[in-house]
């Protein structure tokens, strides 16, 4: 992926996250008012974790904008990984918020309180529309930052669908216990998906090789290039889940000329061009030479 292409992605991702942040702030204020009006712990609990989302989405928005900066002397690979930092913080904030949700819901399970079911239905409809629109705008984003934020908004949308169903049920039957039960079920569902997404973010920070650039398979492809007799010290990792880095040592026939070396280097670049590899480092050795790394 070229620097210009990465910059365009960062600008588009930043705009989408900024829009999601603005909608989330507006809806959180509506939720607080709605939760107090309907006496619904499910709505108030969701307002609490949406308030946390506002902070994390605002930070994610800022970090996504920062991720579009070009490389400099301090960050020689560029700032793409700041986008993943935003995703990590967003996920952690949501987990903390869900802890408060669980405590509130369990307390209400012991002492169910009457709720304004008709009011819940109205706010649930608004919640489905606003969160659904924001999730749709972020859907298909390339950065991990956008993916985590999208899951938050999708989970919020599904949560509001559950609140809508619960409100309709309580409009017919006097079952106030449904409200805290919904809050707990929504929290468990959100936690599952947050942990699943955070796992991917953490793996990026731990420099896992992208699936399409697994070292053994990549070395096999390198060995298939004309003129390459061996390959070692092949490493691949990803900066942000999109832009990848590859380093390798290729060994050529001892009689290889400068033209042969340049041809092999171009072959490596062509091989990696389809995998969004932003940075490639190729160390060329001739048969019989000692590897500088000691192999």
mmCIF file of C-alpha atoms in Angstrom:
data_model
loop_
_atom_site.group_PDB
_atom_site.id
_atom_site.type_symbol
_atom_site.label_atom_id
_atom_site.label_comp_id
_atom_site.label_asym_id
_atom_site.label_seq_id
_atom_site.Cartn_x
_atom_site.Cartn_y
_atom_site.Cartn_z
ATOM 1 C CA UNK A 1 0.000 0.000 0.000
ATOM 2 C CA UNK A 2 1.485 3.358 -1.015
ATOM 3 C CA UNK A 3 1.898 6.202 1.462
ATOM 4 C CA UNK A 4 -0.654 8.237 -0.526
ATOM 5 C CA UNK A 5 -3.158 5.360 -0.460
ATOM 6 C CA UNK A 6 -2.629 4.926 3.289
ATOM 7 C CA UNK A 7 -3.130 8.663 3.805
ATOM 8 C CA UNK A 8 -6.415 8.593 1.875
ATOM 9 C CA UNK A 9 -7.596 5.664 4.026
ATOM 10 C CA UNK A 10 -6.690 7.587 7.189
ATOM 11 C CA UNK A 11 -8.596 10.697 6.047
ATOM 12 C CA UNK A 12 -11.706 8.681 5.156
ATOM 13 C CA UNK A 13 -11.515 6.684 8.404
ATOM 14 C CA UNK A 14 -11.074 9.899 10.389
ATOM 15 C CA UNK A 15 -14.183 11.446 8.819
ATOM 16 C CA UNK A 16 -16.269 8.332 9.554
ATOM 17 C CA UNK A 17 -15.091 8.156 13.162
ATOM 18 C CA UNK A 18 -15.744 11.878 13.637
ATOM 19 C CA UNK A 19 -19.310 11.439 12.418
ATOM 20 C CA UNK A 20 -19.790 8.395 14.696
ATOM 21 C CA UNK A 21 -18.423 10.422 17.628
ATOM 22 C CA UNK A 22 -20.866 13.290 17.004
ATOM 23 C CA UNK A 23 -23.862 10.959 16.725
ATOM 24 C CA UNK A 24 -22.781 9.086 19.847
ATOM 25 C CA UNK A 25 -22.576 12.297 21.914
ATOM 26 C CA UNK A 26 -26.033 13.373 20.781
ATOM 27 C CA UNK A 27 -27.567 9.991 21.443
ATOM 28 C CA UNK A 28 -25.918 9.613 24.858
ATOM 29 C CA UNK A 29 -27.588 12.832 25.994
ATOM 30 C CA UNK A 30 -30.923 11.521 24.708
ATOM 31 C CA UNK A 31 -30.332 8.198 26.503
ATOM 32 C CA UNK A 32 -29.683 9.839 29.863
ATOM 33 C CA UNK A 33 -32.903 11.790 29.566
ATOM 34 C CA UNK A 34 -34.780 8.732 28.330
ATOM 35 C CA UNK A 35 -33.438 6.430 31.045
ATOM 36 C CA UNK A 36 -34.483 8.860 33.776
ATOM 37 C CA UNK A 37 -37.890 9.381 32.188
ATOM 38 C CA UNK A 38 -38.659 5.654 31.763
ATOM 39 C CA UNK A 39 -36.859 4.461 34.939
ATOM 40 C CA UNK A 40 -35.122 1.850 32.772
ATOM 41 C CA UNK A 41 -31.815 0.446 34.012
ATOM 42 C CA UNK A 42 -31.236 -1.041 30.547
ATOM 43 C CA UNK A 43 -31.361 2.430 28.974
ATOM 44 C CA UNK A 44 -29.358 4.117 31.766
ATOM 45 C CA UNK A 45 -26.760 1.331 31.655
ATOM 46 C CA UNK A 46 -26.442 1.724 27.911
ATOM 47 C CA UNK A 47 -26.135 5.504 28.384
ATOM 48 C CA UNK A 48 -23.234 4.883 30.770
ATOM 49 C CA UNK A 49 -21.304 2.726 28.367
ATOM 50 C CA UNK A 50 -22.171 5.092 25.500
ATOM 51 C CA UNK A 51 -20.643 7.933 27.542
ATOM 52 C CA UNK A 52 -17.484 5.857 27.750
ATOM 53 C CA UNK A 53 -17.790 5.235 24.022
ATOM 54 C CA UNK A 54 -17.932 9.000 23.446
ATOM 55 C CA UNK A 55 -14.589 9.431 25.214
ATOM 56 C CA UNK A 56 -12.995 6.489 23.449
ATOM 57 C CA UNK A 57 -14.476 7.377 20.038
ATOM 58 C CA UNK A 58 -13.243 10.950 20.453
ATOM 59 C CA UNK A 59 -9.773 9.655 21.248
ATOM 60 C CA UNK A 60 -10.001 7.097 18.425
ATOM 61 C CA UNK A 61 -10.953 9.925 16.067
ATOM 62 C CA UNK A 62 -7.914 11.951 17.147
ATOM 63 C CA UNK A 63 -5.564 8.966 16.880
ATOM 64 C CA UNK A 64 -6.978 8.025 13.469
ATOM 65 C CA UNK A 65 -6.190 11.550 12.226
ATOM 66 C CA UNK A 66 -2.697 11.218 13.663
ATOM 67 C CA UNK A 67 -2.213 7.857 11.925
ATOM 68 C CA UNK A 68 -2.273 9.615 8.554
ATOM 69 C CA UNK A 69 0.983 11.486 9.244
ATOM 70 C CA UNK A 70 4.001 10.608 7.162
ATOM 71 C CA UNK A 71 7.059 8.902 8.626
ATOM 72 C CA UNK A 72 9.600 11.094 10.399
ATOM 73 C CA UNK A 73 12.798 10.690 12.422
ATOM 74 C CA UNK A 74 10.885 9.538 15.529
ATOM 75 C CA UNK A 75 8.399 7.187 13.850
ATOM 76 C CA UNK A 76 10.323 5.855 10.884
ATOM 77 C CA UNK A 77 7.532 3.499 9.768
ATOM 78 C CA UNK A 78 4.920 6.248 10.022
ATOM 79 C CA UNK A 79 2.050 6.747 12.445
ATOM 80 C CA UNK A 80 -0.328 3.987 11.283
ATOM 81 C CA UNK A 81 -0.129 2.108 14.572
ATOM 82 C CA UNK A 82 -1.762 5.036 16.408
ATOM 83 C CA UNK A 83 -4.995 3.872 14.775
ATOM 84 C CA UNK A 84 -4.645 0.517 16.567
ATOM 85 C CA UNK A 85 -3.944 2.318 19.831
ATOM 86 C CA UNK A 86 -7.331 3.992 19.397
ATOM 87 C CA UNK A 87 -8.969 0.590 18.877
ATOM 88 C CA UNK A 88 -7.282 -0.809 22.001
ATOM 89 C CA UNK A 89 -8.357 2.112 24.198
ATOM 90 C CA UNK A 90 -11.906 2.014 22.812
ATOM 91 C CA UNK A 91 -12.218 -1.671 23.655
ATOM 92 C CA UNK A 92 -10.809 -1.316 27.174
ATOM 93 C CA UNK A 93 -13.107 1.615 27.988
ATOM 94 C CA UNK A 94 -16.096 -0.400 26.850
ATOM 95 C CA UNK A 95 -15.125 -3.347 29.070
ATOM 96 C CA UNK A 96 -14.932 -1.063 32.118
ATOM 97 C CA UNK A 97 -18.326 0.434 31.260
ATOM 98 C CA UNK A 98 -19.841 -3.005 30.926
ATOM 99 C CA UNK A 99 -18.673 -3.803 34.456
ATOM 100 C CA UNK A 100 -20.879 -0.994 35.747
ATOM 101 C CA UNK A 101 -23.731 -2.239 33.571
ATOM 102 C CA UNK A 102 -23.515 -5.719 35.101
ATOM 103 C CA UNK A 103 -23.474 -4.387 38.682
ATOM 104 C CA UNK A 104 -26.519 -2.180 38.050
ATOM 105 C CA UNK A 105 -28.435 -4.952 36.303
ATOM 106 C CA UNK A 106 -27.760 -7.578 38.989
ATOM 107 C CA UNK A 107 -28.916 -5.123 41.673
ATOM 108 C CA UNK A 108 -32.126 -4.479 39.733
ATOM 109 C CA UNK A 109 -32.656 -8.246 39.302
ATOM 110 C CA UNK A 110 -32.954 -8.555 43.082
ATOM 111 C CA UNK A 111 -35.383 -5.641 43.259
ATOM 112 C CA UNK A 112 -37.198 -5.202 39.927
ATOM 113 C CA UNK A 113 -38.665 -1.728 39.496
ATOM 114 C CA UNK A 114 -41.501 -0.589 37.302
ATOM 115 C CA UNK A 115 -40.472 0.977 34.030
ATOM 116 C CA UNK A 116 -42.236 3.120 31.445
ATOM 117 C CA UNK A 117 -42.510 0.450 28.750
ATOM 118 C CA UNK A 118 -44.070 2.760 26.160
ATOM 119 C CA UNK A 119 -41.259 5.278 26.681
ATOM 120 C CA UNK A 120 -38.718 2.459 26.281
ATOM 121 C CA UNK A 121 -40.239 1.577 22.915
ATOM 122 C CA UNK A 122 -39.944 5.178 21.689
ATOM 123 C CA UNK A 123 -36.302 5.542 22.773
ATOM 124 C CA UNK A 124 -35.467 2.082 21.421
ATOM 125 C CA UNK A 125 -36.726 3.074 17.967
ATOM 126 C CA UNK A 126 -34.550 6.203 18.070
ATOM 127 C CA UNK A 127 -31.613 4.091 19.277
ATOM 128 C CA UNK A 128 -31.964 1.567 16.459
ATOM 129 C CA UNK A 129 -32.146 4.327 13.820
ATOM 130 C CA UNK A 130 -29.227 6.453 15.076
ATOM 131 C CA UNK A 131 -26.842 3.627 15.965
ATOM 132 C CA UNK A 132 -27.807 1.684 12.856
ATOM 133 C CA UNK A 133 -27.007 4.681 10.649
ATOM 134 C CA UNK A 134 -23.637 5.263 12.348
ATOM 135 C CA UNK A 135 -22.759 1.539 12.063
ATOM 136 C CA UNK A 136 -23.701 1.588 8.374
ATOM 137 C CA UNK A 137 -21.399 4.574 7.758
ATOM 138 C CA UNK A 138 -18.459 2.847 9.453
ATOM 139 C CA UNK A 139 -19.200 -0.591 7.944
ATOM 140 C CA UNK A 140 -16.518 -1.704 5.527
ATOM 141 C CA UNK A 141 -13.789 0.424 7.130
ATOM 142 C CA UNK A 142 -10.276 -0.870 6.589
ATOM 143 C CA UNK A 143 -8.590 0.094 9.859
ATOM 144 C CA UNK A 144 -8.804 -1.919 13.093
ATOM 145 C CA UNK A 145 -9.918 1.321 14.706
ATOM 146 C CA UNK A 146 -12.976 1.478 12.455
ATOM 147 C CA UNK A 147 -13.690 -2.229 12.875
ATOM 148 C CA UNK A 148 -13.783 -2.017 16.672
ATOM 149 C CA UNK A 149 -15.939 1.120 16.521
ATOM 150 C CA UNK A 150 -18.243 -0.569 14.005
ATOM 151 C CA UNK A 151 -18.726 -3.537 16.326
ATOM 152 C CA UNK A 152 -19.594 -1.165 19.162
ATOM 153 C CA UNK A 153 -22.237 0.521 17.055
ATOM 154 C CA UNK A 154 -23.583 -2.761 15.687
ATOM 155 C CA UNK A 155 -23.803 -4.148 19.205
ATOM 156 C CA UNK A 156 -25.572 -0.976 20.331
ATOM 157 C CA UNK A 157 -28.026 -1.378 17.457
ATOM 158 C CA UNK A 158 -28.728 -5.010 18.361
ATOM 159 C CA UNK A 159 -28.994 -4.007 22.017
ATOM 160 C CA UNK A 160 -31.626 -1.417 21.171
ATOM 161 C CA UNK A 161 -33.523 -3.994 19.129
ATOM 162 C CA UNK A 162 -33.561 -6.143 22.283
ATOM 163 C CA UNK A 163 -34.770 -3.166 24.367
ATOM 164 C CA UNK A 164 -37.464 -2.543 21.750
ATOM 165 C CA UNK A 165 -38.673 -6.135 22.009
ATOM 166 C CA UNK A 166 -38.548 -5.959 25.817
ATOM 167 C CA UNK A 167 -40.504 -2.692 25.849
ATOM 168 C CA UNK A 168 -43.195 -4.194 23.633
ATOM 169 C CA UNK A 169 -43.438 -7.290 25.875
ATOM 170 C CA UNK A 170 -43.692 -5.164 29.039
ATOM 171 C CA UNK A 171 -46.355 -3.041 27.370
ATOM 172 C CA UNK A 172 -48.512 -6.182 27.285
ATOM 173 C CA UNK A 173 -47.411 -8.031 30.432
ATOM 174 C CA UNK A 174 -46.233 -6.673 33.783
ATOM 175 C CA UNK A 175 -42.734 -8.215 33.750
ATOM 176 C CA UNK A 176 -40.252 -5.520 34.957
ATOM 177 C CA UNK A 177 -37.564 -8.181 35.463
ATOM 178 C CA UNK A 178 -37.159 -8.277 31.661
ATOM 179 C CA UNK A 179 -35.364 -4.896 31.797
ATOM 180 C CA UNK A 180 -32.332 -6.012 33.878
ATOM 181 C CA UNK A 181 -32.279 -9.392 32.129
ATOM 182 C CA UNK A 182 -31.934 -7.604 28.801
ATOM 183 C CA UNK A 183 -29.128 -5.437 30.224
ATOM 184 C CA UNK A 184 -27.202 -8.555 31.301
ATOM 185 C CA UNK A 185 -27.716 -10.393 28.011
ATOM 186 C CA UNK A 186 -26.655 -7.345 26.002
ATOM 187 C CA UNK A 187 -23.555 -6.938 28.197
ATOM 188 C CA UNK A 188 -22.524 -10.575 27.672
ATOM 189 C CA UNK A 189 -22.984 -10.280 23.930
ATOM 190 C CA UNK A 190 -20.961 -7.066 23.789
ATOM 191 C CA UNK A 191 -18.181 -8.523 25.958
ATOM 192 C CA UNK A 192 -17.824 -11.544 23.685
ATOM 193 C CA UNK A 193 -17.341 -9.417 20.584
ATOM 194 C CA UNK A 194 -15.136 -6.836 22.313
ATOM 195 C CA UNK A 195 -12.736 -9.525 23.530
ATOM 196 C CA UNK A 196 -12.700 -11.079 20.077
ATOM 197 C CA UNK A 197 -11.765 -7.746 18.470
ATOM 198 C CA UNK A 198 -9.261 -6.841 21.174
ATOM 199 C CA UNK A 199 -7.515 -10.157 20.544
ATOM 200 C CA UNK A 200 -6.866 -9.056 16.952
ATOM 201 C CA UNK A 201 -5.615 -5.643 18.088
ATOM 202 C CA UNK A 202 -3.246 -7.193 20.637
ATOM 203 C CA UNK A 203 -1.919 -9.644 18.037
ATOM 204 C CA UNK A 204 -1.064 -6.686 15.791
ATOM 205 C CA UNK A 205 0.869 -5.050 18.636
ATOM 206 C CA UNK A 206 2.640 -8.382 19.223
ATOM 207 C CA UNK A 207 3.681 -8.280 15.539
ATOM 208 C CA UNK A 208 1.902 -11.423 14.382
ATOM 209 C CA UNK A 209 2.527 -12.259 10.732
ATOM 210 C CA UNK A 210 -0.443 -11.445 8.464
ATOM 211 C CA UNK A 211 -2.224 -14.642 7.382
ATOM 212 C CA UNK A 212 -1.292 -14.125 3.732
ATOM 213 C CA UNK A 213 2.374 -13.554 4.660
ATOM 214 C CA UNK A 214 3.039 -16.542 6.928
ATOM 215 C CA UNK A 215 6.830 -17.029 6.952
ATOM 216 C CA UNK A 216 7.099 -20.632 5.674
ATOM 217 C CA UNK A 217 4.692 -20.043 2.785
ATOM 218 C CA UNK A 218 6.425 -16.775 1.942
ATOM 219 C CA UNK A 219 9.844 -18.436 1.875
ATOM 220 C CA UNK A 220 8.495 -21.093 -0.493
ATOM 221 C CA UNK A 221 7.366 -18.339 -2.862
ATOM 222 C CA UNK A 222 10.756 -16.662 -2.595
ATOM 223 C CA UNK A 223 12.517 -19.917 -3.463
ATOM 224 C CA UNK A 224 10.358 -20.205 -6.583
ATOM 225 C CA UNK A 225 11.790 -16.942 -7.963
ATOM 226 C CA UNK A 226 14.318 -17.456 -10.793
ATOM 227 C CA UNK A 227 17.871 -17.185 -9.488
ATOM 228 C CA UNK A 228 17.063 -17.668 -5.769
ATOM 229 C CA UNK A 229 18.772 -20.752 -4.296
ATOM 230 C CA UNK A 230 17.903 -20.149 -0.624
ATOM 231 C CA UNK A 231 16.034 -17.768 1.653
ATOM 232 C CA UNK A 232 16.244 -17.215 5.403
ATOM 233 C CA UNK A 233 15.593 -14.620 8.097
ATOM 234 C CA UNK A 234 12.206 -13.950 6.498
ATOM 235 C CA UNK A 235 9.998 -11.863 8.794
ATOM 236 C CA UNK A 236 6.595 -10.300 8.228
ATOM 237 C CA UNK A 237 4.408 -8.211 10.502
ATOM 238 C CA UNK A 238 1.677 -5.622 10.165
ATOM 239 C CA UNK A 239 1.721 -2.003 11.252
ATOM 240 C CA UNK A 240 -2.036 -1.600 11.654
ATOM 241 C CA UNK A 241 -3.748 -4.619 10.097
ATOM 242 C CA UNK A 242 -3.547 -3.061 6.616
ATOM 243 C CA UNK A 243 0.027 -1.957 5.873
ATOM 244 C CA UNK A 244 2.587 -4.733 6.239
ATOM 245 C CA UNK A 245 6.373 -4.966 6.586
ATOM 246 C CA UNK A 246 8.574 -7.742 5.198
ATOM 247 C CA UNK A 247 12.298 -8.343 5.623
ATOM 248 C CA UNK A 248 14.208 -11.260 4.116
ATOM 249 C CA UNK A 249 17.621 -12.574 3.130
ATOM 250 C CA UNK A 250 17.823 -14.223 -0.301
ATOM 251 C CA UNK A 251 20.819 -16.228 -1.476
ATOM 252 C CA UNK A 252 21.764 -16.188 -5.175
ATOM 253 C CA UNK A 253 24.181 -18.205 -7.249
ATOM 254 C CA UNK A 254 27.780 -17.135 -6.674
ATOM 255 C CA UNK A 255 28.119 -16.142 -10.327
ATOM 256 C CA UNK A 256 25.143 -13.750 -10.187
ATOM 257 C CA UNK A 257 25.681 -10.367 -11.774
ATOM 258 C CA UNK A 258 24.372 -6.975 -10.650
ATOM 259 C CA UNK A 259 21.605 -7.341 -13.244
ATOM 260 C CA UNK A 260 20.644 -10.701 -11.708
ATOM 261 C CA UNK A 261 20.481 -9.159 -8.249
ATOM 262 C CA UNK A 262 18.301 -6.280 -9.436
ATOM 263 C CA UNK A 263 16.019 -8.742 -11.263
ATOM 264 C CA UNK A 264 15.549 -10.839 -8.101
ATOM 265 C CA UNK A 265 14.870 -7.744 -5.994
ATOM 266 C CA UNK A 266 12.213 -6.633 -8.470
ATOM 267 C CA UNK A 267 10.765 -10.141 -8.371
ATOM 268 C CA UNK A 268 10.426 -9.945 -4.580
ATOM 269 C CA UNK A 269 8.705 -6.558 -4.810
ATOM 270 C CA UNK A 270 6.332 -7.886 -7.500
ATOM 271 C CA UNK A 271 5.560 -10.919 -5.335
ATOM 272 C CA UNK A 272 4.634 -8.731 -2.368
ATOM 273 C CA UNK A 273 2.808 -5.988 -4.296
ATOM 274 C CA UNK A 274 -0.570 -7.734 -4.029
ATOM 275 C CA UNK A 275 -0.382 -8.017 -0.219
ATOM 276 C CA UNK A 276 -0.385 -4.325 0.825
ATOM 277 C CA UNK A 277 3.277 -4.488 1.869
ATOM 278 C CA UNK A 278 4.301 -0.914 2.637
ATOM 279 C CA UNK A 279 7.960 -1.570 3.511
ATOM 280 C CA UNK A 280 10.282 -4.245 2.079
ATOM 281 C CA UNK A 281 13.900 -4.829 3.095
ATOM 282 C CA UNK A 282 15.900 -7.371 1.042
ATOM 283 C CA UNK A 283 19.389 -8.492 1.970
ATOM 284 C CA UNK A 284 21.092 -10.293 -0.934
ATOM 285 C CA UNK A 285 23.865 -12.827 -0.349
ATOM 286 C CA UNK A 286 25.799 -14.968 -2.801
ATOM 287 C CA UNK A 287 26.402 -18.677 -2.274
ATOM 288 C CA UNK A 288 29.451 -19.222 -0.070
ATOM 289 C CA UNK A 289 29.166 -15.863 1.695
ATOM 290 C CA UNK A 290 28.707 -15.810 5.444
ATOM 291 C CA UNK A 291 25.393 -14.294 6.545
ATOM 292 C CA UNK A 292 26.027 -11.070 8.543
ATOM 293 C CA UNK A 293 23.481 -12.329 11.076
ATOM 294 C CA UNK A 294 25.542 -15.451 11.765
ATOM 295 C CA UNK A 295 23.496 -18.052 9.841
#
